[in-house]
XYZ file of N, CA and C in Angstrom:
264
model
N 87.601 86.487 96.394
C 88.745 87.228 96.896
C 90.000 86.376 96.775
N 91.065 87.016 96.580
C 92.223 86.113 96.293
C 93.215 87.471 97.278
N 94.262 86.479 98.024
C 95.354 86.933 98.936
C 96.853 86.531 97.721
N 97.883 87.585 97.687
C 98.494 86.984 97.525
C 99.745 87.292 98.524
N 100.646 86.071 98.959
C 101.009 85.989 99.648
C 102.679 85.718 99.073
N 103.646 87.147 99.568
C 104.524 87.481 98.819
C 105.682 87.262 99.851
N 106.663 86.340 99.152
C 107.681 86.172 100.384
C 109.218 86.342 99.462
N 110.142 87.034 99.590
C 111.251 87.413 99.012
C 111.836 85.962 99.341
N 112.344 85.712 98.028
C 113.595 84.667 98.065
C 114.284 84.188 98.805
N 115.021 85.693 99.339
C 116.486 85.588 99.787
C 116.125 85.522 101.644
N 114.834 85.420 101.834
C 114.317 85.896 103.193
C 114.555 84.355 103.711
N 115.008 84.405 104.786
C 115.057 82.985 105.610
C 114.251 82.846 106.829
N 113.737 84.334 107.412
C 112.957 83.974 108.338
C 112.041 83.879 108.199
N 110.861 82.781 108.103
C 109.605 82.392 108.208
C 109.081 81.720 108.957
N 109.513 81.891 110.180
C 108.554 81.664 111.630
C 107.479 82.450 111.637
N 107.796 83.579 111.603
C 106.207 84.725 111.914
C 105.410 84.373 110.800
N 105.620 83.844 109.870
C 104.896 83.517 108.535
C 103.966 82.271 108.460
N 105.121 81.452 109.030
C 104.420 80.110 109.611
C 103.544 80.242 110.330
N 103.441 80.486 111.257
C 102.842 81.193 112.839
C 101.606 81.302 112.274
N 101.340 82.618 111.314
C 100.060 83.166 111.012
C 99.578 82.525 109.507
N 99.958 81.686 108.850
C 99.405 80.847 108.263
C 98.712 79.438 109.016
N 99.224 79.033 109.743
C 98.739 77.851 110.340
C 97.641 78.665 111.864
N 97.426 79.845 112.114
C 96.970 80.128 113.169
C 95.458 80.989 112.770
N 95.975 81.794 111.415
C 94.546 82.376 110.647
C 94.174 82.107 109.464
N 95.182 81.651 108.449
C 95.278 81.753 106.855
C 94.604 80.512 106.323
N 95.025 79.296 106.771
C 95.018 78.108 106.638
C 93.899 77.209 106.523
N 92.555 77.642 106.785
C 91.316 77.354 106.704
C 90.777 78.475 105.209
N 91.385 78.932 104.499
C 91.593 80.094 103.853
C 92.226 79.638 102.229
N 92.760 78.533 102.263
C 94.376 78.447 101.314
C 93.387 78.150 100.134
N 92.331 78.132 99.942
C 92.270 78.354 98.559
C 92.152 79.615 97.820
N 91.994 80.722 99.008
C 92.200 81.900 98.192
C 93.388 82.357 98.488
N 94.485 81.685 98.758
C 95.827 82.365 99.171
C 96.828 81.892 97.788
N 97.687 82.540 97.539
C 98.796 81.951 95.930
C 99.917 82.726 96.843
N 100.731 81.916 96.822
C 102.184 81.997 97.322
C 103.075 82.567 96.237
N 103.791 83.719 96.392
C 104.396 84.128 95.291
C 105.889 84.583 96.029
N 106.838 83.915 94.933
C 108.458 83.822 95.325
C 108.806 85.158 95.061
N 109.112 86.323 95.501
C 109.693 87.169 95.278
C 111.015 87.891 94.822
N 111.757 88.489 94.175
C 113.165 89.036 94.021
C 113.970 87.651 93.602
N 113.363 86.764 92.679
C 114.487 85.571 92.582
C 115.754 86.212 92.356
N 116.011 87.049 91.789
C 117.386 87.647 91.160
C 118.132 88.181 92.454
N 118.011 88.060 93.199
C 118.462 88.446 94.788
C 118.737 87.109 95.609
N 118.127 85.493 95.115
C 118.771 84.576 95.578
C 120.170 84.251 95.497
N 120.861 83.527 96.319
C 122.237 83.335 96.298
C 122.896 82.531 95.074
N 123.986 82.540 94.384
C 124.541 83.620 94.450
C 124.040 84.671 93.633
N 123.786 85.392 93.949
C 122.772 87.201 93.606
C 124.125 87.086 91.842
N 125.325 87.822 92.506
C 125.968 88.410 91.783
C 125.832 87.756 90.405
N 125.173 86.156 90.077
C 125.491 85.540 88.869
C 124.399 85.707 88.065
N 122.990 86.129 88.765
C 122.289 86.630 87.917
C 122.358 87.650 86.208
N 121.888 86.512 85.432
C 122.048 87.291 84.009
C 121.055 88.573 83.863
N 121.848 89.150 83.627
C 120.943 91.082 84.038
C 120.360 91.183 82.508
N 121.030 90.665 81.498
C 121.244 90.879 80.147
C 120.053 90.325 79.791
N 119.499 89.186 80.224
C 118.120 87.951 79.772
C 117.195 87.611 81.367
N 117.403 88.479 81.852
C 117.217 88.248 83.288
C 116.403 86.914 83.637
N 117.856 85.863 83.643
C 117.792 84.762 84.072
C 118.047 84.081 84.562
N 118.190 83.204 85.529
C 118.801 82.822 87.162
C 119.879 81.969 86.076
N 121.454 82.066 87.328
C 122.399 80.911 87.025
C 122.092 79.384 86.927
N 122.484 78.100 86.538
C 122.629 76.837 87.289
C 122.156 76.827 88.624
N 123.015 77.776 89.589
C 123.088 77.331 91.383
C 122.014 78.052 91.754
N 121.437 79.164 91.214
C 120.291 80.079 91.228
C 119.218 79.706 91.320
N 118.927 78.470 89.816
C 118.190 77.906 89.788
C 117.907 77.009 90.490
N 118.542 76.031 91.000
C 118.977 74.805 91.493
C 118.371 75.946 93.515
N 118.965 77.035 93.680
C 118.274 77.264 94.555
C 117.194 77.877 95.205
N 116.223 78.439 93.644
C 114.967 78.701 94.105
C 114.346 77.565 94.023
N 114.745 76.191 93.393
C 113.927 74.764 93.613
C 114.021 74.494 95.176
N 114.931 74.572 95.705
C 115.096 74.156 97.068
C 113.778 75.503 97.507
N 114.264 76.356 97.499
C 113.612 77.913 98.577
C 112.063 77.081 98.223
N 111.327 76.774 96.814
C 110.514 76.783 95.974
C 109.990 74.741 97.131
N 111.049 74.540 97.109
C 110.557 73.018 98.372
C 109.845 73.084 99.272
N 111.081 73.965 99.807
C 110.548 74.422 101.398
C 109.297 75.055 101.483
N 109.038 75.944 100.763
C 107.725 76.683 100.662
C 106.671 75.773 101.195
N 106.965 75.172 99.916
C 105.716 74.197 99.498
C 105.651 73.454 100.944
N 106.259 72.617 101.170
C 106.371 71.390 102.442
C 106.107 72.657 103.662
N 106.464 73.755 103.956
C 105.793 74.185 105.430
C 104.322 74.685 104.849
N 104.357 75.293 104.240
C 102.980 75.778 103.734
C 101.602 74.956 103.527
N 101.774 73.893 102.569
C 101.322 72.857 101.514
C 100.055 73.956 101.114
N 100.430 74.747 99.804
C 99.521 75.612 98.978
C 98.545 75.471 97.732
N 97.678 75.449 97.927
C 96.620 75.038 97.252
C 97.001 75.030 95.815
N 97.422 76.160 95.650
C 97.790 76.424 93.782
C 99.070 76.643 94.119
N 100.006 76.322 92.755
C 101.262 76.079 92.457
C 102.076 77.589 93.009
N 103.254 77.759 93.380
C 103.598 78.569 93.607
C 104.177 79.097 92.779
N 104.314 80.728 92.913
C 104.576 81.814 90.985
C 106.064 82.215 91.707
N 107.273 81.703 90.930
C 108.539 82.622 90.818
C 108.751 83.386 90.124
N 108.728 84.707 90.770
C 108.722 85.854 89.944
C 110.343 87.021 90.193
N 110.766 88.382 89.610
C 111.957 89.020 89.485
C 111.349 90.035 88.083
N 111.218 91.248 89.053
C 111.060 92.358 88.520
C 112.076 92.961 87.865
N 111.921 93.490 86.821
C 112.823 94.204 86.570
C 113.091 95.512 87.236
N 114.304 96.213 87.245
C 115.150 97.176 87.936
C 115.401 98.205 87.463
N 115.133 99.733 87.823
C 116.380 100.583 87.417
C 114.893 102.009 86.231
């Protein structure tokens, strides 16, 4: 069985997330994969290339940070997937 465990980008609250990873999930994390959601919705949103749908410089530069943090509250067994659906 595999969980995947889907957290939007642009989302900053992850207390309740924390909470229930370290309280049920966490004896678990090898079937859990952490997946970055809506990168194209990280800040700044508006610079997203729609054309090659591909994060800016600061875009990038800040799903590495979002893509840190993950990692360091979490610590996830397998690498975490940044992903951005296409739209429309």
């Amino acid at each position: 069985d595999l969980v995947l465990w889907v957290i939007k980008a642009d989302d900053r609250a992850l207390s309740v997330d924390e909470q229930f990873w370290r309280g049920v999930m966490q004896p678990y994390q090898q079937q859990v994969l952490f997946v970055l959601n809506q990168a194209d919705k990280i800040e700044p949103c508006h610079e997203w290339d729609t054309r090659t749908s591909t994060p800016s410089a600061q875009q990038r530069a800040n799903l590495q940070e979002k893509q840190a943090a993950i990692t360091a509250m979490f610590k996830p067994y397998h690498p975490l997937c940044v992903v951005s659906a296409c739209s429309g």
